[in-house]
mmCIF file of C-alpha atoms in Angstrom:
data_model
loop_
_atom_site.group_PDB
_atom_site.id
_atom_site.type_symbol
_atom_site.label_atom_id
_atom_site.label_comp_id
_atom_site.label_asym_id
_atom_site.label_seq_id
_atom_site.Cartn_x
_atom_site.Cartn_y
_atom_site.Cartn_z
ATOM 1 C CA MET P 13 -12.777 22.465 -25.778
ATOM 2 C CA ASN P 14 -9.171 22.407 -25.201
ATOM 3 C CA PRO P 15 -7.690 19.810 -27.739
ATOM 4 C CA GLY P 16 -4.748 18.800 -25.298
ATOM 5 C CA VAL P 17 -2.536 16.033 -26.523
ATOM 6 C CA PHE P 18 -3.466 12.559 -28.052
ATOM 7 C CA VAL P 19 -3.270 8.846 -27.072
ATOM 8 C CA ILE P 20 -2.613 7.164 -30.453
ATOM 9 C CA ALA P 21 -1.382 3.858 -29.071
ATOM 10 C CA ASP P 22 -1.492 1.646 -26.015
ATOM 11 C CA GLN P 23 -0.575 -1.738 -24.581
ATOM 12 C CA ILE P 24 -1.411 -3.651 -21.434
ATOM 13 C CA ILE P 25 0.340 -6.495 -19.887
ATOM 14 C CA ALA P 26 -1.456 -7.929 -17.041
ATOM 15 C CA PRO P 27 -3.132 -11.141 -15.587
ATOM 16 C CA LEU P 28 -6.144 -10.584 -17.719
ATOM 17 C CA GLY P 29 -4.396 -10.483 -20.961
ATOM 18 C CA PHE P 30 -1.113 -9.554 -22.911
ATOM 19 C CA THR P 31 -2.865 -6.911 -25.083
ATOM 20 C CA THR P 32 -5.213 -3.975 -24.403
ATOM 21 C CA GLY P 33 -7.906 -5.898 -26.346
ATOM 22 C CA GLU P 34 -7.425 -9.193 -24.460
ATOM 23 C CA ASN P 35 -7.777 -7.168 -21.312
ATOM 24 C CA PHE P 36 -10.892 -5.398 -22.180
ATOM 25 C CA SER P 37 -12.576 -8.879 -23.562
ATOM 26 C CA SER P 38 -11.776 -10.003 -20.281
ATOM 27 C CA LEU P 39 -13.516 -7.236 -18.334
ATOM 28 C CA LEU P 40 -16.551 -7.611 -20.699
ATOM 29 C CA SER P 41 -16.787 -11.059 -19.602
ATOM 30 C CA GLY P 42 -16.713 -10.192 -15.806
ATOM 31 C CA ARG P 43 -13.597 -12.041 -15.542
ATOM 32 C CA SER P 44 -11.233 -11.179 -12.335
ATOM 33 C CA GLY P 45 -7.561 -11.694 -12.247
ATOM 34 C CA VAL P 46 -7.756 -11.538 -8.392
ATOM 35 C CA SER P 47 -7.812 -14.917 -6.819
ATOM 36 C CA ALA P 48 -6.556 -16.755 -3.694
ATOM 37 C CA GLN P 49 -2.640 -17.289 -4.193
ATOM 38 C CA VAL P 50 -0.420 -19.461 -2.245
ATOM 39 C CA ALA P 51 3.230 -18.145 -2.796
ATOM 40 C CA PRO P 52 5.482 -18.886 -0.028
ATOM 41 C CA SER P 53 8.077 -16.260 -1.584
ATOM 42 C CA VAL P 54 5.541 -13.523 -1.070
ATOM 43 C CA SER P 55 3.798 -14.515 1.756
ATOM 44 C CA GLU P 56 3.715 -17.290 4.412
ATOM 45 C CA LEU P 57 -0.032 -17.267 4.491
ATOM 46 C CA PRO P 58 -2.463 -17.444 1.556
ATOM 47 C CA PHE P 59 -3.409 -14.158 0.101
ATOM 48 C CA TYR P 60 -5.775 -12.612 -2.576
ATOM 49 C CA ALA P 61 -3.961 -10.799 -5.422
ATOM 50 C CA SER P 62 -3.897 -10.438 -9.123
ATOM 51 C CA LEU P 63 -0.583 -12.025 -10.323
ATOM 52 C CA MET P 64 0.819 -13.015 -13.711
ATOM 53 C CA PRO P 65 0.327 -16.585 -14.573
ATOM 54 C CA PRO P 66 3.558 -18.771 -13.920
ATOM 55 C CA ASP P 67 3.918 -19.466 -17.776
ATOM 56 C CA TRP P 68 3.381 -15.884 -18.659
ATOM 57 C CA GLU P 69 6.623 -15.391 -20.574
ATOM 58 C CA SER P 70 6.025 -18.189 -22.949
ATOM 59 C CA SER P 71 3.490 -16.229 -24.597
ATOM 60 C CA LEU P 72 5.801 -13.403 -25.452
ATOM 61 C CA PRO P 73 8.747 -12.893 -27.819
ATOM 62 C CA VAL P 74 12.370 -13.778 -26.294
ATOM 63 C CA PHE P 75 13.615 -11.118 -24.211
ATOM 64 C CA PRO P 76 16.935 -9.531 -24.887
ATOM 65 C CA PRO P 77 20.093 -9.878 -22.845
ATOM 66 C CA GLY P 78 20.108 -7.988 -19.727
ATOM 67 C CA ILE P 79 16.360 -8.041 -19.243
ATOM 68 C CA SER P 80 15.943 -10.421 -16.515
ATOM 69 C CA THR P 81 13.424 -9.649 -13.833
ATOM 70 C CA LYS P 82 9.813 -9.810 -13.971
ATOM 71 C CA PHE P 83 9.393 -6.309 -13.720
ATOM 72 C CA GLU P 84 11.876 -5.513 -16.568
ATOM 73 C CA LYS P 85 10.429 -8.104 -18.662
ATOM 74 C CA MET P 86 6.646 -6.590 -18.228
ATOM 75 C CA VAL P 87 7.921 -2.995 -19.034
ATOM 76 C CA PHE P 88 9.888 -4.219 -22.162
ATOM 77 C CA ALA P 89 6.781 -6.187 -23.573
ATOM 78 C CA SER P 90 4.445 -3.307 -22.758
ATOM 79 C CA VAL P 91 6.506 -0.650 -24.502
ATOM 80 C CA ASN P 92 7.702 -2.622 -27.168
ATOM 81 C CA GLY P 93 4.310 -3.725 -28.094
ATOM 82 C CA VAL P 94 3.307 0.137 -28.509
ATOM 83 C CA LEU P 95 6.580 0.747 -30.562
ATOM 84 C CA GLN P 96 5.642 -1.949 -32.962
ATOM 85 C CA SER P 97 1.891 -1.150 -33.214
ATOM 86 C CA SER P 98 2.993 2.511 -33.915
ATOM 87 C CA GLN P 99 5.732 1.931 -35.879
ATOM 88 C CA MET P 100 7.621 4.324 -33.822
ATOM 89 C CA ASP P 101 11.405 4.538 -33.904
ATOM 90 C CA PRO P 102 12.658 4.655 -30.414
ATOM 91 C CA ALA P 103 15.772 6.419 -31.579
ATOM 92 C CA ASP P 104 13.713 9.412 -32.945
ATOM 93 C CA PRO P 105 15.101 12.688 -30.956
ATOM 94 C CA ARG P 106 11.686 14.072 -30.658
ATOM 95 C CA LEU P 107 10.493 10.963 -28.771
ATOM 96 C CA GLY P 108 10.616 11.038 -24.990
ATOM 97 C CA PHE P 109 10.338 8.142 -22.576
ATOM 98 C CA ILE P 110 8.703 8.190 -19.026
ATOM 99 C CA LEU P 111 8.769 5.180 -16.565
ATOM 100 C CA SER P 112 6.253 5.258 -13.562
ATOM 101 C CA THR P 113 6.833 2.898 -10.833
ATOM 102 C CA THR P 114 6.781 2.792 -7.068
ATOM 103 C CA LYS P 115 9.109 -0.076 -6.401
ATOM 104 C CA GLY P 116 10.711 -0.949 -9.642
ATOM 105 C CA ASN P 117 13.072 -4.041 -9.135
ATOM 106 C CA ILE P 118 12.521 -4.297 -5.371
ATOM 107 C CA GLU P 119 12.174 -8.044 -5.790
ATOM 108 C CA LEU P 120 15.847 -8.215 -5.996
ATOM 109 C CA LEU P 121 16.169 -7.417 -2.335
ATOM 110 C CA GLU P 122 14.206 -10.346 -1.050
ATOM 111 C CA GLN P 123 16.094 -12.548 -3.581
ATOM 112 C CA GLY P 124 19.464 -11.713 -2.377
ATOM 113 C CA LYS P 125 20.762 -10.454 -5.604
ATOM 114 C CA VAL P 126 21.515 -6.879 -4.799
ATOM 115 C CA GLN P 127 25.113 -6.115 -5.629
ATOM 116 C CA SER P 128 25.072 -2.440 -5.128
ATOM 117 C CA PRO P 129 22.552 0.259 -4.334
ATOM 118 C CA GLY P 130 22.533 1.056 -7.877
ATOM 119 C CA ASP P 131 20.450 -2.232 -8.450
ATOM 120 C CA LEU P 132 17.355 -0.817 -6.679
ATOM 121 C CA GLN P 133 17.582 2.715 -7.718
ATOM 122 C CA LEU P 134 14.901 3.704 -10.168
ATOM 123 C CA PHE P 135 17.112 6.141 -12.525
ATOM 124 C CA PRO P 136 19.450 3.327 -13.503
ATOM 125 C CA LEU P 137 16.774 0.948 -13.972
ATOM 126 C CA ALA P 138 14.860 3.399 -16.423
ATOM 127 C CA ALA P 139 18.194 4.059 -18.271
ATOM 128 C CA LYS P 140 18.795 0.388 -18.867
ATOM 129 C CA LEU P 141 15.470 -0.316 -20.000
ATOM 130 C CA ALA P 142 15.523 2.852 -22.369
ATOM 131 C CA LYS P 143 18.705 1.612 -23.980
ATOM 132 C CA THR P 144 17.811 -1.833 -24.460
ATOM 133 C CA LEU P 145 14.482 -0.754 -26.139
ATOM 134 C CA GLY P 146 16.415 1.632 -28.272
ATOM 135 C CA PHE P 147 15.611 4.964 -26.943
ATOM 136 C CA THR P 148 18.406 7.780 -27.342
ATOM 137 C CA ASN P 149 16.961 10.313 -25.110
ATOM 138 C CA THR P 150 17.419 10.344 -21.312
ATOM 139 C CA PRO P 151 14.322 8.967 -19.662
ATOM 140 C CA LEU P 152 12.343 10.382 -16.813
ATOM 141 C CA VAL P 153 11.153 8.529 -13.994
ATOM 142 C CA ILE P 154 7.859 9.440 -11.838
ATOM 143 C CA SER P 155 7.759 7.819 -8.548
ATOM 144 C CA ASN P 156 4.958 9.522 -6.356
ATOM 145 C CA ALA P 157 3.069 6.682 -4.873
ATOM 146 C CA CYS P 158 0.001 5.419 -6.255
ATOM 147 C CA ILE P 159 -0.855 8.486 -8.451
ATOM 148 C CA SER P 160 2.391 7.824 -10.336
ATOM 149 C CA GLY P 161 0.797 6.473 -13.444
ATOM 150 C CA LEU P 162 -1.733 9.510 -13.895
ATOM 151 C CA LEU P 163 1.005 11.959 -12.917
ATOM 152 C CA ALA P 164 3.298 10.350 -15.532
ATOM 153 C CA ILE P 165 0.653 11.116 -18.352
ATOM 154 C CA LEU P 166 0.415 14.635 -17.014
ATOM 155 C CA ILE P 167 4.114 15.378 -17.315
ATOM 156 C CA GLY P 168 4.261 13.877 -20.729
ATOM 157 C CA LYS P 169 1.455 16.159 -21.863
ATOM 158 C CA ARG P 170 3.343 19.000 -20.467
ATOM 159 C CA MET P 171 6.555 18.018 -22.099
ATOM 160 C CA ILE P 172 4.582 17.834 -25.696
ATOM 161 C CA ALA P 173 2.799 21.425 -24.710
ATOM 162 C CA SER P 174 6.195 22.799 -23.914
ATOM 163 C CA GLY P 175 7.858 21.890 -27.111
ATOM 164 C CA LYS P 176 10.334 19.516 -25.720
ATOM 165 C CA TYR P 177 8.994 16.456 -27.531
ATOM 166 C CA ASP P 178 6.641 15.684 -30.470
ATOM 167 C CA ARG P 179 5.590 12.450 -28.689
ATOM 168 C CA VAL P 180 6.256 10.629 -25.260
ATOM 169 C CA ILE P 181 5.913 6.918 -24.287
ATOM 170 C CA VAL P 182 4.635 6.732 -20.832
ATOM 171 C CA CYS P 183 4.811 3.109 -19.045
ATOM 172 C CA GLY P 184 3.837 2.378 -15.708
ATOM 173 C CA ALA P 185 4.515 -0.995 -13.951
ATOM 174 C CA ASP P 186 5.027 -2.663 -10.642
ATOM 175 C CA VAL P 187 4.880 -6.252 -9.463
ATOM 176 C CA VAL P 188 3.848 -7.991 -6.189
ATOM 177 C CA THR P 189 6.523 -8.818 -3.748
ATOM 178 C CA LYS P 190 6.876 -9.621 -0.225
ATOM 179 C CA PHE P 191 8.263 -6.357 0.298
ATOM 180 C CA VAL P 192 5.174 -4.553 -0.970
ATOM 181 C CA LEU P 193 2.423 -6.975 0.556
ATOM 182 C CA SER P 194 4.039 -6.931 3.980
ATOM 183 C CA GLY P 195 4.061 -3.196 3.830
ATOM 184 C CA PHE P 196 0.256 -3.058 3.239
ATOM 185 C CA GLN P 197 -0.359 -5.994 5.711
ATOM 186 C CA SER P 198 1.175 -3.657 8.252
ATOM 187 C CA PHE P 199 -1.532 -0.998 7.812
ATOM 188 C CA GLN P 200 -4.167 -4.133 8.211
ATOM 189 C CA ALA P 201 -5.239 -2.784 4.759
ATOM 190 C CA VAL P 202 -5.237 -6.060 2.635
ATOM 191 C CA SER P 203 -8.672 -7.699 2.019
ATOM 192 C CA ASP P 204 -9.185 -11.631 2.777
ATOM 193 C CA THR P 205 -11.378 -11.909 -0.262
ATOM 194 C CA ILE P 206 -11.592 -10.082 -3.609
ATOM 195 C CA CYS P 207 -12.100 -6.229 -2.779
ATOM 196 C CA ARG P 208 -15.506 -4.724 -2.695
ATOM 197 C CA PRO P 209 -14.923 -0.738 -3.688
ATOM 198 C CA PHE P 210 -17.285 1.658 -2.119
ATOM 199 C CA ASP P 211 -19.373 -1.229 -0.683
ATOM 200 C CA LYS P 212 -20.558 -1.485 3.038
ATOM 201 C CA ASP P 213 -18.401 -4.501 3.767
ATOM 202 C CA ARG P 214 -15.256 -3.479 2.010
ATOM 203 C CA ASN P 215 -12.337 -4.343 4.220
ATOM 204 C CA GLY P 216 -9.093 -3.522 2.172
ATOM 205 C CA ILE P 217 -7.185 -3.870 -0.962
ATOM 206 C CA ASN P 218 -6.129 -6.708 -2.985
ATOM 207 C CA LEU P 219 -2.592 -6.080 -4.717
ATOM 208 C CA GLY P 220 -1.978 -6.556 -8.319
ATOM 209 C CA GLU P 221 0.845 -6.466 -10.957
ATOM 210 C CA ALA P 222 0.737 -4.883 -14.275
ATOM 211 C CA ALA P 223 2.445 -2.817 -16.985
ATOM 212 C CA ALA P 224 0.690 -0.397 -19.150
ATOM 213 C CA THR P 225 1.796 1.915 -21.747
ATOM 214 C CA VAL P 226 0.585 4.729 -23.849
ATOM 215 C CA LEU P 227 1.877 6.853 -26.654
ATOM 216 C CA LEU P 228 1.058 10.452 -26.450
ATOM 217 C CA SER P 229 1.395 12.784 -29.337
ATOM 218 C CA GLY P 230 0.902 16.501 -30.152
ATOM 219 C CA GLU P 231 -0.930 15.433 -33.476
ATOM 220 C CA PRO P 232 -3.586 12.819 -33.949
ATOM 221 C CA SER P 233 -3.144 9.599 -35.918
ATOM 222 C CA SER P 234 -4.468 8.970 -39.085
ATOM 223 C CA SER P 235 -4.182 5.241 -38.757
ATOM 224 C CA SER P 236 -5.345 4.433 -35.221
ATOM 225 C CA ALA P 237 -8.104 5.340 -32.692
ATOM 226 C CA ASN P 238 -7.420 8.639 -30.958
ATOM 227 C CA PHE P 239 -8.156 9.736 -27.570
ATOM 228 C CA SER P 240 -7.631 13.377 -26.195
ATOM 229 C CA VAL P 241 -5.905 14.039 -22.813
ATOM 230 C CA LEU P 242 -7.848 17.288 -22.289
ATOM 231 C CA GLY P 243 -6.857 18.275 -18.725
ATOM 232 C CA GLY P 244 -5.156 17.138 -15.547
ATOM 233 C CA ALA P 245 -4.042 18.388 -12.265
ATOM 234 C CA SER P 246 -2.467 17.184 -8.835
ATOM 235 C CA SER P 247 -2.769 18.287 -5.304
ATOM 236 C CA ASN P 248 -1.586 17.068 -1.774
ATOM 237 C CA ASP P 249 -3.638 16.860 1.369
ATOM 238 C CA ALA P 250 -0.767 17.760 3.744
ATOM 239 C CA ASN P 251 -2.827 15.494 6.354
ATOM 240 C CA HIS P 252 -0.857 12.493 6.937
ATOM 241 C CA ILE P 253 1.930 10.050 5.641
ATOM 242 C CA SER P 254 -0.679 7.177 4.988
ATOM 243 C CA GLY P 255 -4.209 8.534 5.757
ATOM 244 C CA PRO P 256 -6.013 10.423 3.274
ATOM 245 C CA SER P 257 -7.746 13.676 3.958
ATOM 246 C CA ARG P 258 -10.751 13.546 6.007
ATOM 247 C CA THR P 259 -12.845 15.934 3.810
ATOM 248 C CA GLY P 260 -11.768 15.294 0.206
ATOM 249 C CA GLU P 261 -11.309 18.784 -0.486
ATOM 250 C CA GLU P 262 -7.916 18.469 -1.968
ATOM 251 C CA LEU P 263 -8.671 15.921 -4.476
ATOM 252 C CA ALA P 264 -11.664 17.924 -5.428
ATOM 253 C CA ILE P 265 -9.338 20.788 -6.001
ATOM 254 C CA ALA P 266 -7.320 18.577 -8.582
ATOM 255 C CA ILE P 267 -10.716 17.529 -10.229
ATOM 256 C CA LYS P 268 -11.971 21.266 -10.608
ATOM 257 C CA LYS P 269 -8.371 22.290 -12.035
ATOM 258 C CA ALA P 270 -8.616 19.389 -14.440
ATOM 259 C CA MET P 271 -11.924 20.324 -15.512
ATOM 260 C CA GLY P 272 -11.088 23.853 -15.789
ATOM 261 C CA GLN P 273 -8.309 22.919 -18.201
ATOM 262 C CA SER P 274 -10.451 20.684 -20.327
ATOM 263 C CA MET P 275 -13.101 23.570 -20.762
ATOM 264 C CA LEU P 276 -15.735 20.980 -20.097
ATOM 265 C CA SER P 277 -18.747 21.169 -17.823
ATOM 266 C CA ARG P 278 -19.565 18.552 -15.358
ATOM 267 C CA ASP P 279 -22.695 17.673 -17.632
ATOM 268 C CA ASP P 280 -20.235 16.616 -20.516
ATOM 269 C CA LEU P 281 -18.715 13.917 -18.522
ATOM 270 C CA ASP P 282 -20.043 10.296 -19.063
ATOM 271 C CA PHE P 283 -18.482 8.725 -16.116
ATOM 272 C CA VAL P 284 -15.844 8.796 -13.437
ATOM 273 C CA SER P 285 -13.143 6.140 -13.233
ATOM 274 C CA ALA P 286 -12.301 6.238 -9.454
ATOM 275 C CA HIS P 287 -9.139 5.110 -7.668
ATOM 276 C CA GLY P 288 -11.384 2.890 -5.518
ATOM 277 C CA THR P 289 -9.157 0.839 -3.289
ATOM 278 C CA ALA P 290 -11.643 -0.568 -1.086
ATOM 279 C CA THR P 291 -10.154 0.736 1.966
ATOM 280 C CA PRO P 292 -12.571 2.332 4.338
ATOM 281 C CA TYR P 293 -10.715 5.727 4.376
ATOM 282 C CA ASN P 294 -9.748 5.984 0.702
ATOM 283 C CA ASP P 295 -13.309 5.401 -0.668
ATOM 284 C CA GLU P 296 -14.848 7.849 1.919
ATOM 285 C CA MET P 297 -12.377 10.394 0.947
ATOM 286 C CA GLU P 298 -13.082 9.959 -2.758
ATOM 287 C CA ALA P 299 -17.016 10.014 -2.508
ATOM 288 C CA LYS P 300 -16.649 13.316 -0.469
ATOM 289 C CA ALA P 301 -14.158 14.816 -3.101
ATOM 290 C CA PHE P 302 -16.812 13.738 -5.927
ATOM 291 C CA GLN P 303 -19.611 15.479 -4.026
ATOM 292 C CA LEU P 304 -17.623 18.598 -3.472
ATOM 293 C CA ALA P 305 -16.719 18.689 -7.228
ATOM 294 C CA GLY P 306 -20.415 18.204 -7.978
ATOM 295 C CA LEU P 307 -19.833 14.788 -9.823
ATOM 296 C CA ASN P 308 -21.286 12.258 -7.312
ATOM 297 C CA HIS P 309 -24.307 11.839 -9.557
ATOM 298 C CA LEU P 310 -22.355 10.716 -12.310
ATOM 299 C CA PRO P 311 -21.818 6.854 -13.042
ATOM 300 C CA THR P 312 -18.868 5.949 -10.944
ATOM 301 C CA ASN P 313 -16.547 2.506 -11.123
ATOM 302 C CA SER P 314 -13.574 1.222 -9.827
ATOM 303 C CA LEU P 315 -11.436 -1.540 -11.589
ATOM 304 C CA LYS P 316 -9.582 -2.953 -8.440
ATOM 305 C CA GLY P 317 -11.832 -5.970 -8.271
ATOM 306 C CA TYR P 318 -10.489 -6.895 -11.684
ATOM 307 C CA TYR P 319 -6.774 -6.024 -11.384
ATOM 308 C CA GLY P 320 -6.209 -5.307 -7.558
ATOM 309 C CA HIS P 321 -4.150 -2.114 -7.069
ATOM 310 C CA THR P 322 -1.144 -2.105 -9.580
ATOM 311 C CA LEU P 323 0.391 0.639 -7.917
ATOM 312 C CA GLY P 324 2.613 2.653 -10.395
ATOM 313 C CA ALA P 325 0.709 1.164 -13.215
ATOM 314 C CA ALA P 326 -2.821 1.774 -11.971
ATOM 315 C CA GLY P 327 -3.403 5.346 -13.283
ATOM 316 C CA LEU P 328 -2.254 4.288 -16.624
ATOM 317 C CA LEU P 329 -4.147 0.844 -16.857
ATOM 318 C CA GLU P 330 -7.311 2.428 -15.779
ATOM 319 C CA ALA P 331 -7.130 5.331 -17.982
ATOM 320 C CA ILE P 332 -6.702 2.798 -21.107
ATOM 321 C CA ILE P 333 -9.727 0.929 -20.010
ATOM 322 C CA GLY P 334 -11.429 4.136 -19.654
ATOM 323 C CA MET P 335 -10.668 5.121 -23.092
ATOM 324 C CA ARG P 336 -11.820 1.725 -24.480
ATOM 325 C CA SER P 337 -15.034 2.144 -22.559
ATOM 326 C CA LEU P 338 -15.571 5.506 -24.306
ATOM 327 C CA GLU P 339 -14.790 3.719 -27.646
ATOM 328 C CA HIS P 340 -17.391 1.142 -26.774
ATOM 329 C CA GLY P 341 -19.882 3.556 -25.240
ATOM 330 C CA ILE P 342 -20.198 1.617 -21.889
ATOM 331 C CA VAL P 343 -19.249 1.717 -18.283
ATOM 332 C CA LEU P 344 -18.015 -1.122 -16.718
ATOM 333 C CA PRO P 345 -19.607 -2.484 -13.346
ATOM 334 C CA THR P 346 -17.621 -2.335 -10.345
ATOM 335 C CA LEU P 347 -16.828 -5.732 -9.332
ATOM 336 C CA GLY P 348 -17.560 -6.473 -5.776
ATOM 337 C CA PHE P 349 -19.878 -3.656 -5.248
ATOM 338 C CA SER P 350 -23.358 -4.469 -3.768
ATOM 339 C CA GLU P 351 -24.701 -1.913 -1.382
ATOM 340 C CA ALA P 352 -23.225 1.643 -0.675
ATOM 341 C CA GLY P 353 -21.188 2.084 2.642
ATOM 342 C CA LEU P 354 -20.453 5.799 2.088
ATOM 343 C CA PRO P 355 -21.100 9.067 4.216
ATOM 344 C CA VAL P 356 -22.509 10.715 1.013
ATOM 345 C CA PRO P 357 -24.550 9.706 -1.990
ATOM 346 C CA LEU P 358 -22.432 8.189 -4.882
ATOM 347 C CA SER P 359 -23.648 6.555 -8.116
ATOM 348 C CA VAL P 360 -21.607 3.406 -7.971
ATOM 349 C CA THR P 361 -21.874 1.189 -11.262
ATOM 350 C CA ASP P 362 -23.107 -2.446 -10.217
ATOM 351 C CA GLN P 363 -23.882 -3.352 -13.823
ATOM 352 C CA LEU P 364 -22.813 -2.664 -17.625
ATOM 353 C CA LEU P 365 -24.187 0.748 -18.570
ATOM 354 C CA LYS P 366 -24.563 2.485 -22.003
ATOM 355 C CA ILE P 367 -23.183 5.766 -22.478
ATOM 356 C CA PRO P 368 -22.819 8.371 -25.281
ATOM 357 C CA GLY P 369 -18.936 7.651 -25.039
ATOM 358 C CA ARG P 370 -17.619 11.442 -25.089
ATOM 359 C CA TYR P 371 -15.435 12.093 -22.187
ATOM 360 C CA PHE P 372 -14.612 10.670 -18.445
ATOM 361 C CA LEU P 373 -12.653 11.692 -15.500
ATOM 362 C CA LYS P 374 -10.024 9.418 -13.912
ATOM 363 C CA THR P 375 -8.925 9.859 -10.319
ATOM 364 C CA THR P 376 -5.986 8.712 -8.194
ATOM 365 C CA ALA P 377 -4.764 9.071 -4.601
ATOM 366 C CA GLY P 378 -1.778 7.696 -2.672
ATOM 367 C CA PHE P 379 0.276 7.622 0.370
ATOM 368 C CA GLY P 380 1.684 10.982 1.539
ATOM 369 C CA GLY P 381 -1.623 12.680 0.581
ATOM 370 C CA CYS P 382 -1.108 13.015 -3.020
ATOM 371 C CA ASN P 383 -3.913 13.324 -5.765
ATOM 372 C CA ALA P 384 -4.333 13.486 -9.338
ATOM 373 C CA ALA P 385 -7.296 13.754 -11.715
ATOM 374 C CA MET P 386 -7.424 13.934 -15.357
ATOM 375 C CA VAL P 387 -10.111 14.333 -18.373
ATOM 376 C CA PHE P 388 -9.999 12.100 -21.209
ATOM 377 C CA GLY P 389 -12.086 12.349 -24.375
ATOM 378 C CA LYS P 390 -12.784 10.342 -27.743
ATOM 379 C CA TYR P 391 -11.480 12.268 -30.532
ATOM 380 C CA ALA P 392 -13.250 11.862 -33.974
#
């Protein structure tokens, strides 16, 4: 087995909780953050999404000057939580920082607060956040549609393997705005109720907002639980700007490469944490990819019914929940799933399952035909 790199700390800020522990407890209770929303600043009509509660900031420490938007506050809270729990010095020259997001501060556009193009550009935003948090190294931005979060972990893993850093903090975040919601509505891809991944009656996504952070290290920690990032890969369909592959072959390629790097067999995996957006085409593509990779017999779940689609945070958030699932030896149910509506067989979980808690596969897919897959393991 390839030891890879280690996840030695994590923190989730989301509607279901302001720590990873709070989030996992909410999931165990079957609670969903998705509900009917009335938010005229986002949509003239009611919509289903997972939004931070109005008073969410009151539960967190006071933010420093310059951290003003919801996006910035969520990133700051998530990264700062990891820095504190791990007692890492952000000024350490051997510590890197990666920010994963698809839209960053796009909320400023609809609020009429854009003073210059730089206000919306992702790198100046990452640089400001890094400076405020105390990092001295130049941050890296990963913005590749909905695989951004998982791809950012992969890039962080490579940075450590190359010797550039000893540790890397990776944060993924996005917020729900009128700009983002209207884009998905234009594709008629937004569900009018809580989404139903892989179900025969699925009719689209719910959006969600969250910030999720992991601390990657070349060495395991002696003071916290450790998880291994064993292998990862990305691919592209080269098929369509918004429509996924019709065959699933390209995601299957990424899965097989990730499995090869991990030096595990398909029988070593306990479950698959799918992207599972609940759109007709994405779920069909993933199911075909899992069959091509020989994994469609494994328990498979999607967390979109709990969190909605959190875009640049999705891969990170769902990977963290997958690791906690390994720790507890369970696979969470796929909220909203009742009866499969797929062209190939797939073992979608509809109830809590007990597992050995060894390894799992995480997949993501996004606009432009991008795909990513990564194998995680519990490290003793």
